[in-house]
Tab-separated table of C-alpha atoms in Angstrom:
chain	number	residue	atom	x	y	z
A	1	MET	CA	54.598	-75.432	-94.805
A	2	ARG	CA	51.203	-76.259	-94.534
A	3	ILE	CA	50.243	-78.990	-92.627
A	4	PRO	CA	47.717	-81.428	-94.041
A	5	PRO	CA	44.402	-81.647	-92.181
A	6	PHE	CA	44.626	-85.037	-90.999
A	7	ARG	CA	48.009	-84.436	-89.493
A	8	LEU	CA	47.059	-81.343	-87.699
A	9	SER	CA	44.098	-83.290	-85.902
A	10	LEU	CA	46.638	-86.066	-85.082
A	11	ALA	CA	48.970	-83.446	-83.554
A	12	VAL	CA	46.186	-82.177	-81.551
A	13	SER	CA	44.989	-85.328	-80.355
A	14	SER	CA	48.631	-86.424	-78.921
A	15	ALA	CA	49.009	-83.102	-76.823
A	16	LEU	CA	45.965	-83.356	-75.805
A	17	VAL	CA	46.582	-87.044	-74.367
A	18	ALA	CA	49.824	-85.721	-73.183
A	19	GLY	CA	48.452	-82.839	-71.284
A	20	LEU	CA	45.701	-85.452	-69.530
A	21	LEU	CA	48.264	-87.872	-68.788
A	22	LEU	CA	50.656	-85.574	-67.149
A	23	GLY	CA	47.730	-83.761	-65.319
A	24	GLY	CA	46.778	-87.839	-63.842
A	25	CYS	CA	49.996	-87.906	-62.882
A	26	GLY	CA	49.792	-85.375	-59.878
A	27	THR	CA	52.513	-83.372	-57.967
A	28	GLN	CA	55.117	-85.363	-56.205
A	29	THR	CA	56.693	-83.571	-53.217
A	30	ALA	CA	60.517	-83.737	-52.588
A	31	ALA	CA	59.835	-85.978	-49.536
A	32	SER	CA	58.355	-88.541	-51.923
A	33	GLY	CA	61.649	-89.958	-53.270
A	34	THR	CA	64.059	-91.676	-51.236
A	35	GLY	CA	66.249	-89.144	-49.427
A	36	GLY	CA	64.090	-85.919	-50.728
A	37	GLY	CA	64.671	-83.110	-48.569
A	38	GLY	CA	60.740	-82.367	-47.823
A	39	GLU	CA	60.334	-79.051	-49.217
A	40	THR	CA	56.778	-78.342	-49.998
A	41	GLN	CA	55.835	-78.424	-53.659
A	42	GLY	CA	52.525	-78.725	-55.841
A	43	PRO	CA	49.017	-78.391	-54.577
A	44	CYS	CA	50.217	-78.122	-50.639
A	45	ALA	CA	52.760	-75.278	-51.359
A	46	GLY	CA	52.687	-72.855	-48.786
A	47	GLY	CA	53.768	-73.023	-44.985
A	48	ALA	CA	56.906	-70.274	-44.943
A	49	ALA	CA	59.095	-69.997	-41.917
A	50	GLY	CA	57.369	-68.043	-39.016
A	51	ASP	CA	59.007	-65.774	-36.737
A	52	GLY	CA	59.152	-68.413	-33.760
A	53	GLY	CA	57.590	-65.915	-31.290
A	54	SER	CA	56.021	-66.664	-27.666
A	55	GLY	CA	59.286	-69.498	-27.694
A	56	GLY	CA	59.640	-72.205	-29.657
A	57	ALA	CA	60.583	-72.734	-33.179
A	58	ALA	CA	58.102	-72.157	-36.302
A	59	GLY	CA	57.337	-72.896	-39.834
A	60	ALA	CA	58.752	-74.817	-42.114
A	61	GLY	CA	62.223	-76.018	-41.645
A	62	ALA	CA	61.943	-75.060	-37.788
A	63	GLU	CA	63.927	-77.206	-35.992
A	64	ARG	CA	64.285	-77.930	-31.958
A	65	ASP	CA	66.070	-80.753	-30.087
A	66	GLY	CA	66.247	-83.126	-33.117
A	67	VAL	CA	62.567	-82.588	-34.271
A	68	ARG	CA	61.938	-80.390	-37.734
A	69	VAL	CA	59.043	-79.065	-39.483
A	70	VAL	CA	59.309	-80.327	-43.171
A	71	GLY	CA	56.251	-78.582	-44.591
A	72	MET	CA	53.053	-79.543	-46.341
A	73	VAL	CA	52.263	-83.102	-48.222
A	74	GLU	CA	49.238	-84.565	-49.365
A	75	ARG	CA	46.902	-86.625	-46.988
A	76	ALA	CA	47.026	-90.454	-47.514
A	77	GLY	CA	43.903	-90.806	-49.469
A	78	ALA	CA	43.070	-87.302	-50.256
A	79	ARG	CA	42.734	-87.938	-54.012
A	80	GLU	CA	39.903	-90.994	-53.087
A	81	SER	CA	37.845	-88.143	-50.971
A	82	ALA	CA	38.346	-85.415	-53.722
A	83	SER	CA	35.236	-85.307	-55.384
A	84	PRO	CA	31.662	-85.544	-53.866
A	85	SER	CA	31.384	-89.457	-54.822
A	86	GLY	CA	34.560	-90.054	-53.353
A	87	ARG	CA	35.586	-91.905	-56.383
A	88	VAL	CA	38.552	-91.333	-58.872
A	89	SER	CA	37.814	-91.235	-62.714
A	90	GLN	CA	39.857	-93.469	-64.816
A	91	ARG	CA	40.328	-94.547	-68.380
A	92	PRO	CA	42.428	-96.670	-70.073
A	93	GLY	CA	45.669	-94.718	-70.272
A	94	VAL	CA	44.686	-91.657	-68.498
A	95	SER	CA	43.970	-91.120	-65.014
A	96	VAL	CA	41.834	-87.834	-63.893
A	97	THR	CA	41.145	-86.826	-60.542
A	98	ALA	CA	38.886	-84.074	-58.820
A	99	ASP	CA	40.280	-81.364	-56.738
A	100	SER	CA	38.711	-80.957	-53.246
A	101	LEU	CA	35.862	-78.906	-52.876
A	102	PRO	CA	34.878	-76.655	-49.722
A	103	GLY	CA	33.819	-78.979	-47.099
A	104	VAL	CA	33.871	-81.921	-48.863
A	105	GLY	CA	36.021	-84.755	-47.014
A	106	THR	CA	38.164	-84.440	-43.715
A	107	SER	CA	37.722	-81.379	-41.811
A	108	ALA	CA	41.457	-81.190	-42.253
A	109	GLY	CA	41.664	-80.851	-45.983
A	110	PRO	CA	43.556	-82.644	-48.726
A	111	CYS	CA	47.318	-81.324	-46.979
A	112	VAL	CA	49.022	-81.952	-43.743
A	113	VAL	CA	51.884	-81.164	-41.730
A	114	GLN	CA	55.278	-83.393	-42.353
A	115	TYR	CA	57.556	-83.431	-39.524
A	116	ASP	CA	60.776	-85.309	-39.233
A	117	VAL	CA	62.786	-86.696	-35.675
A	118	THR	CA	66.578	-87.429	-35.761
A	119	ASN	CA	67.828	-89.369	-32.967
A	120	PRO	CA	71.643	-88.335	-32.914
A	121	GLY	CA	72.106	-90.929	-29.710
A	122	SER	CA	73.511	-94.034	-29.433
A	123	GLU	CA	70.380	-95.853	-28.122
A	124	PRO	CA	66.286	-95.654	-29.411
A	125	PHE	CA	64.767	-92.972	-28.005
A	126	THR	CA	60.983	-92.480	-27.463
A	127	TYR	CA	60.056	-88.990	-28.021
A	128	THR	CA	57.318	-86.895	-27.019
A	129	ILE	CA	56.930	-83.713	-28.875
A	130	THR	CA	54.291	-80.452	-27.956
A	131	PHE	CA	53.180	-78.606	-31.189
A	132	SER	CA	51.098	-75.273	-30.711
A	133	LEU	CA	48.663	-74.365	-33.768
A	134	MET	CA	48.653	-70.894	-34.504
A	135	ASP	CA	45.977	-68.702	-36.361
A	136	GLU	CA	47.097	-65.959	-39.276
A	137	GLN	CA	47.871	-63.455	-36.781
A	138	GLY	CA	50.453	-65.837	-34.648
A	139	ARG	CA	47.999	-66.562	-31.820
A	140	ALA	CA	48.133	-69.883	-30.562
A	141	MET	CA	45.031	-71.569	-30.903
A	142	SER	CA	45.495	-75.220	-29.292
A	143	SER	CA	48.563	-77.275	-28.447
A	144	VAL	CA	49.024	-80.741	-29.476
A	145	GLU	CA	51.282	-83.723	-28.383
A	146	GLU	CA	52.738	-86.459	-30.377
A	147	THR	CA	54.516	-89.759	-29.667
A	148	VAL	CA	56.789	-90.802	-31.813
A	149	ALA	CA	58.009	-94.500	-30.094
A	150	SER	CA	61.768	-96.277	-30.392
A	151	VAL	CA	63.260	-94.126	-32.685
A	152	GLY	CA	66.697	-95.878	-33.548
A	153	ALA	CA	70.358	-94.906	-32.795
A	154	GLY	CA	71.287	-92.400	-35.764
A	155	LYS	CA	67.893	-93.046	-37.488
A	156	THR	CA	65.582	-90.367	-38.505
A	157	VAL	CA	61.895	-90.953	-38.547
A	158	ARG	CA	59.170	-88.868	-40.854
A	159	ARG	CA	55.410	-88.335	-39.612
A	160	THR	CA	52.265	-86.432	-40.387
A	161	LEU	CA	50.702	-84.068	-37.880
A	162	ASP	CA	47.139	-85.177	-38.900
A	163	HIS	CA	44.553	-85.106	-36.384
A	164	GLY	CA	41.621	-82.731	-34.739
A	165	GLY	CA	44.137	-80.318	-33.997
A	166	TYR	CA	43.279	-78.945	-37.558
A	167	PRO	CA	41.148	-75.700	-37.698
A	168	ALA	CA	37.578	-76.076	-38.939
A	169	ASP	CA	38.387	-74.864	-42.016
A	170	GLY	CA	41.639	-77.320	-42.562
A	171	ALA	CA	43.550	-73.867	-43.269
A	172	LEU	CA	46.639	-74.434	-41.465
A	173	ASP	CA	50.013	-74.594	-43.087
A	174	ALA	CA	53.588	-75.776	-41.820
A	175	GLY	CA	54.191	-71.841	-41.280
A	176	ARG	CA	51.424	-71.786	-38.229
A	177	VAL	CA	52.685	-74.844	-36.185
A	178	ARG	CA	55.286	-74.254	-33.770
A	179	ILE	CA	57.244	-76.598	-31.439
A	180	LEU	CA	56.749	-75.666	-27.967
A	181	ASP	CA	58.401	-78.302	-26.141
A	182	VAL	CA	60.430	-81.786	-27.362
A	183	ALA	CA	60.912	-84.322	-24.097
A	184	ARG	CA	63.095	-87.680	-25.121
A	185	VAL	CA	63.928	-90.598	-23.191
A	186	PRO	CA	65.017	-93.956	-23.643
A	187	SER	CA	63.035	-96.122	-25.040
A	188	ASP	CA	63.307	-98.956	-22.593
A	189	GLU	CA	62.592	-96.640	-19.872
A	190	ALA	CA	59.565	-94.667	-21.713
A	191	PRO	CA	56.103	-94.727	-19.967
A	192	VAL	CA	53.785	-97.248	-22.066
A	193	PRO	CA	51.025	-96.009	-23.701
A	194	ALA	CA	47.177	-96.692	-22.187
A	195	GLY	CA	45.850	-99.598	-23.090
A	196	THR	CA	49.236	-101.551	-23.152
A	197	CYS	CA	50.929	-103.373	-20.131
A	198	PRO	CA	54.517	-103.999	-19.506
A	199	ALA	CA	56.325	-107.222	-18.754
A	200	SER	CA	56.623	-106.219	-14.846
A	201	GLY	CA	52.818	-105.969	-15.003
A	202	LEU	CA	52.968	-102.380	-13.560
A	203	ARG	CA	52.498	-99.255	-15.886
A	204	LEU	CA	53.978	-96.427	-14.113
A	205	THR	CA	53.135	-92.676	-15.386
A	206	ALA	CA	53.062	-89.062	-14.391
A	207	ASP	CA	50.374	-86.737	-15.406
A	208	GLN	CA	50.195	-83.220	-16.279
A	209	GLY	CA	50.190	-81.842	-13.065
A	210	ASP	CA	48.593	-78.594	-11.567
A	211	ALA	CA	50.305	-75.256	-10.179
A	212	ALA	CA	49.086	-72.332	-8.204
A	213	MET	CA	50.806	-69.698	-6.375
A	214	GLY	CA	54.138	-71.054	-7.025
A	215	LEU	CA	52.993	-74.483	-5.802
A	216	ARG	CA	53.922	-77.251	-8.376
A	217	VAL	CA	52.275	-80.537	-7.992
A	218	VAL	CA	52.337	-83.589	-10.158
A	219	GLY	CA	51.025	-86.942	-9.771
A	220	LEU	CA	52.884	-90.298	-10.050
A	221	HIS	CA	50.231	-93.291	-10.824
A	222	LEU	CA	50.925	-97.061	-10.746
A	223	GLU	CA	48.510	-99.296	-12.284
A	224	ASN	CA	48.241	-103.016	-11.843
A	225	CYS	CA	47.650	-103.892	-15.135
A	226	GLY	CA	48.888	-107.726	-14.569
A	227	ASP	CA	47.111	-110.794	-13.530
A	228	ARG	CA	48.584	-111.281	-10.319
A	229	THR	CA	48.160	-108.780	-6.963
A	230	TYR	CA	51.256	-106.820	-5.997
A	231	SER	CA	52.050	-105.245	-2.667
A	232	LEU	CA	54.481	-102.492	-1.677
A	233	GLU	CA	54.798	-100.113	0.989
A	234	GLY	CA	56.824	-96.667	1.480
A	235	TYR	CA	57.825	-94.167	-0.957
A	236	PRO	CA	58.808	-94.176	-5.064
A	237	VAL	CA	62.245	-94.292	-5.338
A	238	LEU	CA	63.387	-91.068	-7.475
A	239	GLN	CA	66.618	-90.012	-9.429
A	240	LEU	CA	66.844	-86.240	-11.124
A	241	LEU	CA	68.464	-85.987	-13.990
A	242	ASP	CA	68.985	-83.075	-16.466
A	243	ALA	CA	68.630	-82.778	-19.978
A	244	GLU	CA	71.528	-85.116	-20.872
A	245	HIS	CA	70.212	-87.366	-18.464
A	246	GLN	CA	72.817	-87.051	-16.378
A	247	PRO	CA	72.355	-86.488	-12.615
A	248	VAL	CA	71.506	-83.522	-10.795
A	249	ASP	CA	72.680	-82.748	-7.777
A	250	GLY	CA	72.134	-80.085	-4.631
A	251	VAL	CA	68.310	-80.821	-4.601
A	252	GLU	CA	67.175	-83.030	-1.537
A	253	ILE	CA	64.484	-84.856	-2.081
A	254	LEU	CA	62.103	-85.172	1.113
A	255	ARG	CA	59.702	-87.953	2.292
A	256	GLY	CA	56.476	-86.103	2.378
A	257	THR	CA	55.517	-82.960	1.268
A	258	GLU	CA	55.081	-81.354	5.346
A	259	GLY	CA	58.412	-79.438	4.245
A	260	ILE	CA	56.869	-77.887	1.348
A	261	PRO	CA	55.129	-74.416	1.892
A	262	MET	CA	51.235	-74.820	1.086
A	263	ALA	CA	51.329	-78.051	-0.354
A	264	GLY	CA	50.303	-79.913	2.958
A	265	GLY	CA	51.169	-82.834	4.682
A	266	ASP	CA	50.537	-86.415	3.839
A	267	GLY	CA	48.510	-86.355	7.241
A	268	GLU	CA	49.629	-89.905	7.909
A	269	ALA	CA	52.773	-92.320	7.930
A	270	PRO	CA	53.229	-94.688	4.749
A	271	ARG	CA	51.232	-97.831	5.061
A	272	PRO	CA	51.394	-101.222	2.926
A	273	VAL	CA	49.575	-101.263	-0.165
A	274	THR	CA	47.842	-104.055	-2.106
A	275	LEU	CA	46.740	-103.924	-5.690
A	276	ARG	CA	44.851	-106.404	-7.211
A	277	PRO	CA	44.869	-106.981	-10.992
A	278	GLY	CA	42.740	-103.361	-12.626
A	279	GLU	CA	43.518	-100.998	-9.203
A	280	ALA	CA	46.189	-98.629	-8.906
A	281	ALA	CA	47.760	-96.432	-6.240
A	282	VAL	CA	48.807	-92.853	-6.193
A	283	SER	CA	52.011	-90.771	-5.250
A	284	GLY	CA	52.977	-87.124	-5.819
A	285	LEU	CA	55.812	-84.557	-6.233
A	286	ALA	CA	55.501	-81.186	-4.693
A	287	TRP	CA	57.643	-78.298	-5.008
A	288	ARG	CA	57.893	-74.309	-4.809
A	289	ASN	CA	59.358	-72.648	-7.739
A	290	THR	CA	60.401	-70.092	-5.178
A	291	THR	CA	63.493	-67.472	-6.967
A	292	GLU	CA	65.804	-65.845	-4.429
A	293	PHE	CA	69.298	-65.407	-4.279
A	294	GLY	CA	71.661	-68.075	-6.462
A	295	GLU	CA	70.899	-70.149	-9.276
A	296	ALA	CA	67.627	-71.423	-10.296
A	297	VAL	CA	67.528	-75.246	-10.859
A	298	THR	CA	65.690	-76.936	-13.477
A	299	VAL	CA	64.975	-80.854	-13.338
A	300	PRO	CA	63.695	-82.100	-17.309
A	301	TYR	CA	63.433	-85.868	-16.265
A	302	VAL	CA	63.057	-87.564	-13.169
A	303	ARG	CA	63.717	-91.589	-13.180
A	304	VAL	CA	61.018	-93.272	-10.950
A	305	ARG	CA	61.143	-96.650	-9.741
A	306	ALA	CA	58.087	-97.755	-7.527
A	307	GLU	CA	59.817	-99.270	-5.226
A	308	ALA	CA	63.702	-100.400	-4.385
A	309	GLY	CA	64.676	-102.977	-7.487
A	310	SER	CA	61.716	-102.050	-9.774
A	311	ASP	CA	62.034	-101.441	-13.308
A	312	PRO	CA	62.688	-97.317	-13.835
A	313	VAL	CA	60.448	-95.652	-15.650
A	314	MET	CA	61.539	-91.995	-16.857
A	315	VAL	CA	58.966	-89.103	-17.184
A	316	ALA	CA	59.372	-85.475	-17.846
A	317	PRO	CA	58.002	-83.464	-15.253
A	318	HIS	CA	60.097	-80.188	-16.028
A	319	LEU	CA	60.382	-79.554	-12.353
A	320	ASP	CA	61.201	-75.684	-12.054
A	321	LEU	CA	62.575	-75.868	-8.649
A	322	GLY	CA	63.882	-72.304	-8.403
A	323	THR	CA	66.231	-71.538	-5.639
A	324	THR	CA	64.628	-73.610	-2.972
A	325	GLY	CA	66.875	-76.886	-3.542
A	326	GLU	CA	63.901	-78.938	-2.156
A	327	LEU	CA	61.397	-81.559	-3.791
A	328	GLY	CA	58.534	-83.301	-1.841
A	329	VAL	CA	57.450	-86.904	-2.445
A	330	ARG	CA	54.466	-88.353	-1.123
A	331	ALA	CA	54.229	-92.110	-0.038
A	332	TRP	CA	52.233	-94.591	-2.345
A	333	ARG	CA	48.494	-94.852	-1.240
A	334	LYS	CA	45.309	-96.652	-2.741
A	335	ASP	CA	44.134	-94.962	-5.532
A	336	GLU	CA	40.536	-94.737	-4.466
A	337	SER	CA	39.115	-92.368	-7.379
A	338	GLY	CA	38.429	-95.375	-9.636
A	339	SER	CA	39.899	-93.218	-12.457
A	340	GLY	CA	42.601	-95.965	-13.313
A	341	ALA	CA	44.273	-95.639	-16.696
A	342	GLY	CA	41.575	-93.354	-18.063
A	343	ARG	CA	42.623	-90.576	-16.163
A	344	PRO	CA	43.893	-87.302	-17.985
A	345	GLY	CA	47.695	-87.693	-19.309
A	346	ALA	CA	47.744	-91.541	-18.616
């Protein structure tokens, strides 16, 4: 049957409007809806699972200790910055956005890696996750550390890996992200981040440590971030914990580091330390990872108190003690470096 000219024109117009409406609505990922599985769809598709080489789980769907790489999602605000002018063209009933142009917008491109953190425990935990970003050949380009605070008991939270760890061309997908390490501590014992101060007025943290010729050293730092003077004397109080935060037996904690080969001694007996607001003290852990006869011991976590009766802080120095069975701890002394909270790893 031949369609009259005016009806053909109406049919074409309707099809055109419908196409524009569908195009303007964008593409929705499975994670957009409530309870979505998070599989990647649309303009951010990609990120096949990697082989997990060099230790760690890699690629979309990779999971380690409650952390799972979901896939790729569109960056918040990516549509607004898609065109050179950063504007979205709109007409009544029609929404049209431009595709991202090379070199325009943020260096990480319109898509970001999304991941989930699930806490199966019975109390809130704070997670510190180390990701490795790989190139097309699976070689590590850089590592990125993310902290997800206070994940509720039995809860799952979703975050995006969205910052300067991306390559300059933005060509990173979920298949090139490896979960290297996951540390989780009870939220009420987690080290407080830089720029904040706990109710005690004392901020206790551990640094990234150093290693050479089998010797390991991790610094403990105590900052008086409160408004009153604080005094202490002696050694931090330590409790060694396994991956389930249960006590580790069979390791002797030495006062001083004279008994740790190549660590050097403290040089003097503990002395009183007085910290005015803004001042800091430093201690440290030293050990060797020598492995001979017997079973090697690894201590993922250490519960630290500045002194007996102080609020505990749980840090994750990953003590690879080998078969030595010894850990040396240095006495507190005034930190004269002036680095305070601005030091690396604070």
